[in-house]
PDB file of C-alpha atoms (C1' of nucleotides) in Angstrom:
ATOM      1  CA  MET A 154      13.394 -19.893 -18.934  1.00  0.00           C
ATOM      2  CA  TYR A 155      12.105 -21.615 -15.866  1.00  0.00           C
ATOM      3  CA  PRO A 156       8.794 -20.783 -14.245  1.00  0.00           C
ATOM      4  CA  GLU A 157       8.288 -18.701 -11.172  1.00  0.00           C
ATOM      5  CA  TYR A 158       7.883 -20.554  -7.951  1.00  0.00           C
ATOM      6  CA  PHE A 159       6.718 -19.940  -4.456  1.00  0.00           C
ATOM      7  CA  LEU A 160       8.167 -20.219  -1.053  1.00  0.00           C
ATOM      8  CA  TYR A 161       5.990 -20.567   1.965  1.00  0.00           C
ATOM      9  CA  LEU A 162       6.978 -18.708   5.056  1.00  0.00           C
ATOM     10  CA  ASN A 163       6.063 -20.456   8.247  1.00  0.00           C
ATOM     11  CA  GLN A 164       5.574 -18.928  11.643  1.00  0.00           C
ATOM     12  CA  LYS A 165       9.242 -18.864  12.406  1.00  0.00           C
ATOM     13  CA  GLY A 166      10.144 -17.052   9.215  1.00  0.00           C
ATOM     14  CA  ASN A 167      11.273 -20.227   7.566  1.00  0.00           C
ATOM     15  CA  ILE A 168      10.375 -21.237   4.075  1.00  0.00           C
ATOM     16  CA  MET A 169       9.479 -24.874   3.639  1.00  0.00           C
ATOM     17  CA  HIS A 170      12.644 -26.389   4.942  1.00  0.00           C
ATOM     18  CA  GLN A 171      14.772 -23.382   4.163  1.00  0.00           C
ATOM     19  CA  LYS A 172      15.255 -20.439   6.382  1.00  0.00           C
ATOM     20  CA  LEU A 173      14.422 -16.984   5.141  1.00  0.00           C
ATOM     21  CA  SER A 174      18.046 -16.107   5.724  1.00  0.00           C
ATOM     22  CA  GLU A 175      19.196 -18.843   3.367  1.00  0.00           C
ATOM     23  CA  ILE A 176      16.791 -17.798   0.662  1.00  0.00           C
ATOM     24  CA  ILE A 177      18.039 -14.258   0.779  1.00  0.00           C
ATOM     25  CA  ARG A 178      21.656 -15.265   0.753  1.00  0.00           C
ATOM     26  CA  GLU A 179      21.262 -17.761  -2.070  1.00  0.00           C
ATOM     27  CA  ARG A 180      19.326 -15.374  -4.194  1.00  0.00           C
ATOM     28  CA  ARG A 181      21.789 -12.602  -3.539  1.00  0.00           C
ATOM     29  CA  SER A 182      24.817 -14.588  -4.655  1.00  0.00           C
ATOM     30  CA  MET A 183      22.824 -15.910  -7.597  1.00  0.00           C
ATOM     31  CA  LEU A 184      22.653 -12.278  -8.658  1.00  0.00           C
ATOM     32  CA  HIS A 185      26.345 -11.735  -7.930  1.00  0.00           C
ATOM     33  CA  LEU A 186      25.705  -9.137  -5.298  1.00  0.00           C
ATOM     34  CA  THR A 187      27.673  -8.592  -2.136  1.00  0.00           C
ATOM     35  CA  GLN A 188      25.878  -7.819   1.100  1.00  0.00           C
ATOM     36  CA  GLU A 189      27.043  -4.271   0.627  1.00  0.00           C
ATOM     37  CA  ASP A 190      25.588  -4.113  -2.866  1.00  0.00           C
ATOM     38  CA  LEU A 191      22.239  -5.476  -1.849  1.00  0.00           C
ATOM     39  CA  ALA A 192      21.978  -3.302   1.217  1.00  0.00           C
ATOM     40  CA  ALA A 193      22.718  -0.204  -0.840  1.00  0.00           C
ATOM     41  CA  LEU A 194      20.370  -1.130  -3.664  1.00  0.00           C
ATOM     42  CA  ALA A 195      17.565  -1.962  -1.290  1.00  0.00           C
ATOM     43  CA  GLY A 196      18.071   1.075   0.858  1.00  0.00           C
ATOM     44  CA  VAL A 197      18.574  -1.066   3.921  1.00  0.00           C
ATOM     45  CA  GLY A 198      21.329  -0.765   6.454  1.00  0.00           C
ATOM     46  CA  LEU A 199      24.225  -3.129   5.927  1.00  0.00           C
ATOM     47  CA  ARG A 200      24.071  -4.173   9.545  1.00  0.00           C
ATOM     48  CA  THR A 201      20.418  -5.073   9.113  1.00  0.00           C
ATOM     49  CA  LEU A 202      21.044  -7.294   6.118  1.00  0.00           C
ATOM     50  CA  LYS A 203      23.980  -8.992   7.800  1.00  0.00           C
ATOM     51  CA  ALA A 204      21.859  -9.803  10.819  1.00  0.00           C
ATOM     52  CA  LEU A 205      19.056 -11.098   8.651  1.00  0.00           C
ATOM     53  CA  GLU A 206      21.349 -13.405   6.725  1.00  0.00           C
ATOM     54  CA  VAL A 207      22.656 -15.022   9.869  1.00  0.00           C
ATOM     55  CA  GLY A 208      19.127 -15.758  10.937  1.00  0.00           C
ATOM     56  CA  LYS A 209      18.705 -13.007  13.451  1.00  0.00           C
ATOM     57  CA  GLY A 210      15.843 -10.670  13.208  1.00  0.00           C
ATOM     58  CA  ASN A 211      12.211 -10.232  12.569  1.00  0.00           C
ATOM     59  CA  PRO A 212      12.208  -7.788   9.662  1.00  0.00           C
ATOM     60  CA  SER A 213       9.476  -5.285   9.145  1.00  0.00           C
ATOM     61  CA  LEU A 214       7.305  -5.754   6.097  1.00  0.00           C
ATOM     62  CA  ASP A 215       8.964  -2.708   4.651  1.00  0.00           C
ATOM     63  CA  THR A 216      12.466  -4.085   5.052  1.00  0.00           C
ATOM     64  CA  LEU A 217      11.452  -7.443   3.660  1.00  0.00           C
ATOM     65  CA  GLN A 218       9.880  -5.834   0.638  1.00  0.00           C
ATOM     66  CA  ARG A 219      12.829  -3.585  -0.059  1.00  0.00           C
ATOM     67  CA  LEU A 220      15.078  -6.614  -0.192  1.00  0.00           C
ATOM     68  CA  ALA A 221      12.600  -8.713  -2.138  1.00  0.00           C
ATOM     69  CA  GLU A 222      12.314  -6.010  -4.755  1.00  0.00           C
ATOM     70  CA  VAL A 223      16.026  -6.038  -5.508  1.00  0.00           C
ATOM     71  CA  LEU A 224      16.180  -9.815  -5.349  1.00  0.00           C
ATOM     72  CA  GLY A 225      13.399 -10.247  -7.867  1.00  0.00           C
ATOM     73  CA  MET A 226      11.016 -11.620  -5.339  1.00  0.00           C
ATOM     74  CA  GLU A 227       7.582 -10.556  -4.277  1.00  0.00           C
ATOM     75  CA  VAL A 228       5.862 -10.779  -0.942  1.00  0.00           C
ATOM     76  CA  ARG A 229       2.430 -12.280  -1.253  1.00  0.00           C
ATOM     77  CA  LEU A 230      -0.503 -13.195   0.862  1.00  0.00           C
ATOM     78  CA  GLU A 231      -2.180 -16.417  -0.071  1.00  0.00           C
ATOM     79  CA  VAL A 232      -5.809 -16.333   0.912  1.00  0.00           C
ATOM     80  CA  LYS A 233      -7.164 -19.779   1.554  1.00  0.00           C
ATOM     81  CA  ARG A 234     -10.715 -20.820   0.947  1.00  0.00           C
ATOM     82  CA  ILE A 235     -12.960 -21.041   3.938  1.00  0.00           C
ATOM     83  CA  ASP A 236     -14.473 -24.468   4.588  1.00  0.00           C
ATOM     84  CA  ARG A 237     -18.018 -24.471   5.858  1.00  0.00           C
TER      85      ARG A 237
ATOM     86  CA  MET B 218     -15.683 -24.291  -2.855  1.00  0.00           C
ATOM     87  CA  TYR B 219     -13.779 -21.534  -4.528  1.00  0.00           C
ATOM     88  CA  PRO B 220     -10.086 -21.703  -5.234  1.00  0.00           C
ATOM     89  CA  GLU B 221      -7.332 -20.038  -3.309  1.00  0.00           C
ATOM     90  CA  TYR B 222      -6.086 -16.788  -4.646  1.00  0.00           C
ATOM     91  CA  PHE B 223      -3.158 -14.494  -4.208  1.00  0.00           C
ATOM     92  CA  LEU B 224      -2.689 -10.936  -3.240  1.00  0.00           C
ATOM     93  CA  TYR B 225       0.392  -9.047  -4.183  1.00  0.00           C
ATOM     94  CA  LEU B 226       1.873  -6.722  -1.659  1.00  0.00           C
ATOM     95  CA  ASN B 227       3.533  -3.708  -3.181  1.00  0.00           C
ATOM     96  CA  GLN B 228       6.159  -1.488  -1.663  1.00  0.00           C
ATOM     97  CA  LYS B 229       3.644   0.521   0.284  1.00  0.00           C
ATOM     98  CA  GLY B 230       2.028  -2.523   1.793  1.00  0.00           C
ATOM     99  CA  ASN B 231      -0.838  -2.406  -0.610  1.00  0.00           C
ATOM    100  CA  ILE B 232      -2.219  -5.410  -2.374  1.00  0.00           C
ATOM    101  CA  MET B 233      -3.137  -4.878  -5.971  1.00  0.00           C
ATOM    102  CA  HIS B 234      -5.548  -2.031  -5.514  1.00  0.00           C
ATOM    103  CA  GLN B 235      -6.438  -2.962  -1.978  1.00  0.00           C
ATOM    104  CA  LYS B 236      -4.595  -1.912   1.099  1.00  0.00           C
ATOM    105  CA  LEU B 237      -3.259  -4.494   3.486  1.00  0.00           C
ATOM    106  CA  SER B 238      -5.480  -2.926   6.118  1.00  0.00           C
ATOM    107  CA  GLU B 239      -8.557  -3.554   4.013  1.00  0.00           C
ATOM    108  CA  ILE B 240      -7.626  -7.141   3.353  1.00  0.00           C
ATOM    109  CA  ILE B 241      -7.238  -7.827   7.035  1.00  0.00           C
ATOM    110  CA  ARG B 242     -10.457  -6.128   7.955  1.00  0.00           C
ATOM    111  CA  GLU B 243     -12.485  -7.802   5.241  1.00  0.00           C
ATOM    112  CA  ARG B 244     -11.135 -11.199   6.047  1.00  0.00           C
ATOM    113  CA  ARG B 245     -11.711 -10.677   9.733  1.00  0.00           C
ATOM    114  CA  SER B 246     -15.368  -9.792   9.373  1.00  0.00           C
ATOM    115  CA  MET B 247     -15.772 -12.585   6.855  1.00  0.00           C
ATOM    116  CA  LEU B 248     -14.810 -14.838   9.731  1.00  0.00           C
ATOM    117  CA  HIS B 249     -17.147 -13.012  12.120  1.00  0.00           C
ATOM    118  CA  LEU B 250     -14.355 -11.916  14.399  1.00  0.00           C
ATOM    119  CA  THR B 251     -14.116  -8.639  16.261  1.00  0.00           C
ATOM    120  CA  GLN B 252     -10.800  -6.843  16.479  1.00  0.00           C
ATOM    121  CA  GLU B 253     -10.628  -8.052  20.045  1.00  0.00           C
ATOM    122  CA  ASP B 254     -11.196 -11.652  18.964  1.00  0.00           C
ATOM    123  CA  LEU B 255      -8.559 -11.576  16.276  1.00  0.00           C
ATOM    124  CA  ALA B 256      -6.008  -9.823  18.430  1.00  0.00           C
ATOM    125  CA  ALA B 257      -6.471 -12.398  21.171  1.00  0.00           C
ATOM    126  CA  LEU B 258      -6.396 -15.375  18.829  1.00  0.00           C
ATOM    127  CA  ALA B 259      -3.311 -14.117  17.051  1.00  0.00           C
ATOM    128  CA  GLY B 260      -1.523 -13.155  20.209  1.00  0.00           C
ATOM    129  CA  VAL B 261      -1.178  -9.603  19.038  1.00  0.00           C
ATOM    130  CA  GLY B 262      -1.936  -6.483  20.997  1.00  0.00           C
ATOM    131  CA  LEU B 263      -5.349  -5.004  20.338  1.00  0.00           C
ATOM    132  CA  ARG B 264      -3.794  -1.602  19.843  1.00  0.00           C
ATOM    133  CA  THR B 265      -1.490  -3.023  17.219  1.00  0.00           C
ATOM    134  CA  LEU B 266      -4.297  -4.567  15.220  1.00  0.00           C
ATOM    135  CA  LYS B 267      -6.396  -1.425  15.441  1.00  0.00           C
ATOM    136  CA  ALA B 268      -3.543   0.640  14.104  1.00  0.00           C
ATOM    137  CA  LEU B 269      -2.926  -1.810  11.297  1.00  0.00           C
ATOM    138  CA  GLU B 270      -6.542  -1.772  10.198  1.00  0.00           C
ATOM    139  CA  VAL B 271      -6.595   1.971   9.896  1.00  0.00           C
ATOM    140  CA  GLY B 272      -3.580   1.819   7.666  1.00  0.00           C
ATOM    141  CA  LYS B 273      -0.986   2.848  10.184  1.00  0.00           C
ATOM    142  CA  GLY B 274       1.982   0.704  10.746  1.00  0.00           C
ATOM    143  CA  ASN B 275       4.662  -1.364   9.228  1.00  0.00           C
ATOM    144  CA  PRO B 276       4.145  -4.723  10.888  1.00  0.00           C
ATOM    145  CA  SER B 277       6.960  -7.085  11.599  1.00  0.00           C
ATOM    146  CA  LEU B 278       6.964 -10.342   9.706  1.00  0.00           C
ATOM    147  CA  ASP B 279       6.091 -12.043  12.950  1.00  0.00           C
ATOM    148  CA  THR B 280       3.043  -9.891  13.560  1.00  0.00           C
ATOM    149  CA  LEU B 281       1.885 -10.280   9.986  1.00  0.00           C
ATOM    150  CA  GLN B 282       2.206 -14.020  10.175  1.00  0.00           C
ATOM    151  CA  ARG B 283       0.383 -14.289  13.477  1.00  0.00           C
ATOM    152  CA  LEU B 284      -2.559 -12.485  11.978  1.00  0.00           C
ATOM    153  CA  ALA B 285      -2.380 -14.342   8.685  1.00  0.00           C
ATOM    154  CA  GLU B 286      -2.474 -17.649  10.503  1.00  0.00           C
ATOM    155  CA  VAL B 287      -5.764 -16.865  12.216  1.00  0.00           C
ATOM    156  CA  LEU B 288      -7.205 -15.335   9.075  1.00  0.00           C
ATOM    157  CA  GLY B 289      -6.452 -18.396   6.988  1.00  0.00           C
ATOM    158  CA  MET B 290      -3.825 -16.645   4.963  1.00  0.00           C
ATOM    159  CA  GLU B 291      -0.218 -17.417   4.303  1.00  0.00           C
ATOM    160  CA  VAL B 292       2.735 -15.136   3.708  1.00  0.00           C
ATOM    161  CA  ARG B 293       4.694 -16.143   0.645  1.00  0.00           C
ATOM    162  CA  LEU B 294       7.694 -15.108  -1.311  1.00  0.00           C
ATOM    163  CA  GLU B 295       7.304 -15.360  -5.032  1.00  0.00           C
ATOM    164  CA  VAL B 296      10.655 -15.926  -6.636  1.00  0.00           C
ATOM    165  CA  LYS B 297      10.743 -14.619 -10.172  1.00  0.00           C
ATOM    166  CA  ARG B 298      12.823 -16.075 -12.919  1.00  0.00           C
ATOM    167  CA  ILE B 299      16.002 -14.284 -13.817  1.00  0.00           C
ATOM    168  CA  ASP B 300      16.261 -13.032 -17.389  1.00  0.00           C
ATOM    169  CA  ARG B 301      19.642 -13.253 -19.009  1.00  0.00           C
TER     170      ARG B 301
ATOM    171  C1'  DA C 244     -33.827   8.500  20.599  1.00  0.00           C
ATOM    172  C1'  DG C 245     -31.553   5.107  23.621  1.00  0.00           C
ATOM    173  C1'  DT C 246     -28.299   1.526  24.270  1.00  0.00           C
ATOM    174  C1'  DA C 247     -24.521  -1.649  23.983  1.00  0.00           C
ATOM    175  C1'  DA C 248     -20.913  -3.432  21.273  1.00  0.00           C
ATOM    176  C1'  DA C 249     -17.348  -2.417  18.291  1.00  0.00           C
ATOM    177  C1'  DA C 250     -14.034   0.525  16.543  1.00  0.00           C
ATOM    178  C1'  DG C 251     -10.920   4.696  16.619  1.00  0.00           C
ATOM    179  C1'  DT C 252      -7.485   7.674  19.052  1.00  0.00           C
ATOM    180  C1'  DG C 253      -4.103  10.330  22.230  1.00  0.00           C
ATOM    181  C1'  DC C 254      -0.655   9.463  25.415  1.00  0.00           C
ATOM    182  C1'  DA C 255       3.047   7.183  27.685  1.00  0.00           C
ATOM    183  C1'  DT C 256       5.918   3.130  28.137  1.00  0.00           C
ATOM    184  C1'  DT C 257       8.436  -0.848  26.726  1.00  0.00           C
ATOM    185  C1'  DA C 258      10.520  -3.793  23.427  1.00  0.00           C
ATOM    186  C1'  DT C 259      13.089  -4.265  19.657  1.00  0.00           C
ATOM    187  C1'  DA C 260      14.258  -3.334  14.737  1.00  0.00           C
ATOM    188  C1'  DT C 261      17.533  -0.450  12.336  1.00  0.00           C
ATOM    189  C1'  DT C 262      21.717   1.673  11.954  1.00  0.00           C
ATOM    190  C1'  DG C 263      26.871   3.014  11.992  1.00  0.00           C
ATOM    191  C1'  DC C 264      31.469   2.164  13.661  1.00  0.00           C
ATOM    192  C1'  DG C 265      35.328  -0.480  14.394  1.00  0.00           C
ATOM    193  C1'  DC C 266      37.333  -4.769  14.709  1.00  0.00           C
ATOM    194  C1'  DT C 267      37.825  -9.847  13.799  1.00  0.00           C
ATOM    195  C1'  DT C 268      37.135 -13.766  11.027  1.00  0.00           C
ATOM    196  C1'  DT C 269      36.447 -16.198   6.885  1.00  0.00           C
ATOM    197  C1'  DC C 270      36.898 -16.813   2.012  1.00  0.00           C
ATOM    198  C1'  DA C 271      39.046 -16.945  -2.534  1.00  0.00           C
ATOM    199  C1'  DC C 272      42.748 -16.501  -5.269  1.00  0.00           C
ATOM    200  C1'  DT C 273      47.726 -16.190  -6.479  1.00  0.00           C
TER     201       DT C 273
ATOM    202  C1'  DA D 134      51.744 -18.362   3.224  1.00  0.00           C
ATOM    203  C1'  DG D 135      50.163 -13.731   1.816  1.00  0.00           C
ATOM    204  C1'  DT D 136      46.593 -10.585   0.434  1.00  0.00           C
ATOM    205  C1'  DG D 137      42.349  -8.172  -0.351  1.00  0.00           C
ATOM    206  C1'  DA D 138      37.467  -8.678  -0.431  1.00  0.00           C
ATOM    207  C1'  DA D 139      33.541 -10.208   1.825  1.00  0.00           C
ATOM    208  C1'  DA D 140      31.240 -11.474   5.793  1.00  0.00           C
ATOM    209  C1'  DG D 141      30.444 -11.722  10.934  1.00  0.00           C
ATOM    210  C1'  DC D 142      30.078  -9.503  15.397  1.00  0.00           C
ATOM    211  C1'  DG D 143      30.098  -6.395  19.845  1.00  0.00           C
ATOM    212  C1'  DC D 144      28.651  -2.119  21.241  1.00  0.00           C
ATOM    213  C1'  DA D 145      25.996   1.980  21.511  1.00  0.00           C
ATOM    214  C1'  DA D 146      22.536   5.163  19.628  1.00  0.00           C
ATOM    215  C1'  DT D 147      18.254   6.097  17.371  1.00  0.00           C
ATOM    216  C1'  DA D 148      13.846   5.005  15.355  1.00  0.00           C
ATOM    217  C1'  DT D 149       9.849   2.942  15.675  1.00  0.00           C
ATOM    218  C1'  DA D 150       6.822  -1.203  16.354  1.00  0.00           C
ATOM    219  C1'  DA D 151       4.052  -3.107  20.049  1.00  0.00           C
ATOM    220  C1'  DT D 152       1.429  -2.453  23.988  1.00  0.00           C
ATOM    221  C1'  DG D 153      -1.995  -0.917  27.690  1.00  0.00           C
ATOM    222  C1'  DC D 154      -5.068   2.503  29.470  1.00  0.00           C
ATOM    223  C1'  DA D 155      -8.615   5.662  29.217  1.00  0.00           C
ATOM    224  C1'  DC D 156     -11.648   8.116  26.512  1.00  0.00           C
ATOM    225  C1'  DT D 157     -14.407   9.334  22.274  1.00  0.00           C
ATOM    226  C1'  DT D 158     -16.736   8.077  18.171  1.00  0.00           C
ATOM    227  C1'  DT D 159     -19.190   5.109  15.280  1.00  0.00           C
ATOM    228  C1'  DT D 160     -22.187   1.326  14.300  1.00  0.00           C
ATOM    229  C1'  DA D 161     -26.139  -1.628  14.759  1.00  0.00           C
ATOM    230  C1'  DC D 162     -30.264  -2.838  16.748  1.00  0.00           C
ATOM    231  C1'  DT D 163     -34.664  -2.104  19.392  1.00  0.00           C
TER     232       DT D 163
END
DNA sequence: AGTAAAAGTGCATTATATTGCGCTTTCACT
DNA sequence: AGTGAAAGCGCAATATAATGCACTTTTACT
């Protein structure tokens, strides 16, 4: 039972030092899913997922969320305080 | 000096009970920016931002991040623990 | 009420994300 | 080495996000 944790997405779709593609792939295999499984479960085209996992693409929020849902992840917006 | 907080994006692009469009608009006016200002600062088309704020659209991760950057927000992925 | 700035919208165009198909390559296991 | 599953990729088609332009509507202030 380990706690939830966060991954920051930077401007290039990377997360900390990991790429979004790596996160998706790691999480997918952690869940013992093939690309085909995940694509089907998420309702995303297989070709789309494949492209994403090799680092190509700029997914729509919808696509990202469909995948995140199946992968047990959640897309968040962190709102920072405003310094005055 | 109030703490940072999080907003959850659901499958329809809503955040908790607020829509993504509302979050963007509120944050923008909080920063005293016009749509034109924000669009220019974020490097996003004015038409695109306008559409987003009226709840139309399924922005790409890139577009979302460009806006978030200017608005002092950050896109995150929350990774949930896996129950066994 | 009059005015200017800001915001909303219809239309057309361009860019690109999404998709399926077929084929090749890689991986994992015997 | 042989084999089947999984993953990668080129191509073409479709869907739609992103954009600019022009115009209308709303908002805010005097």
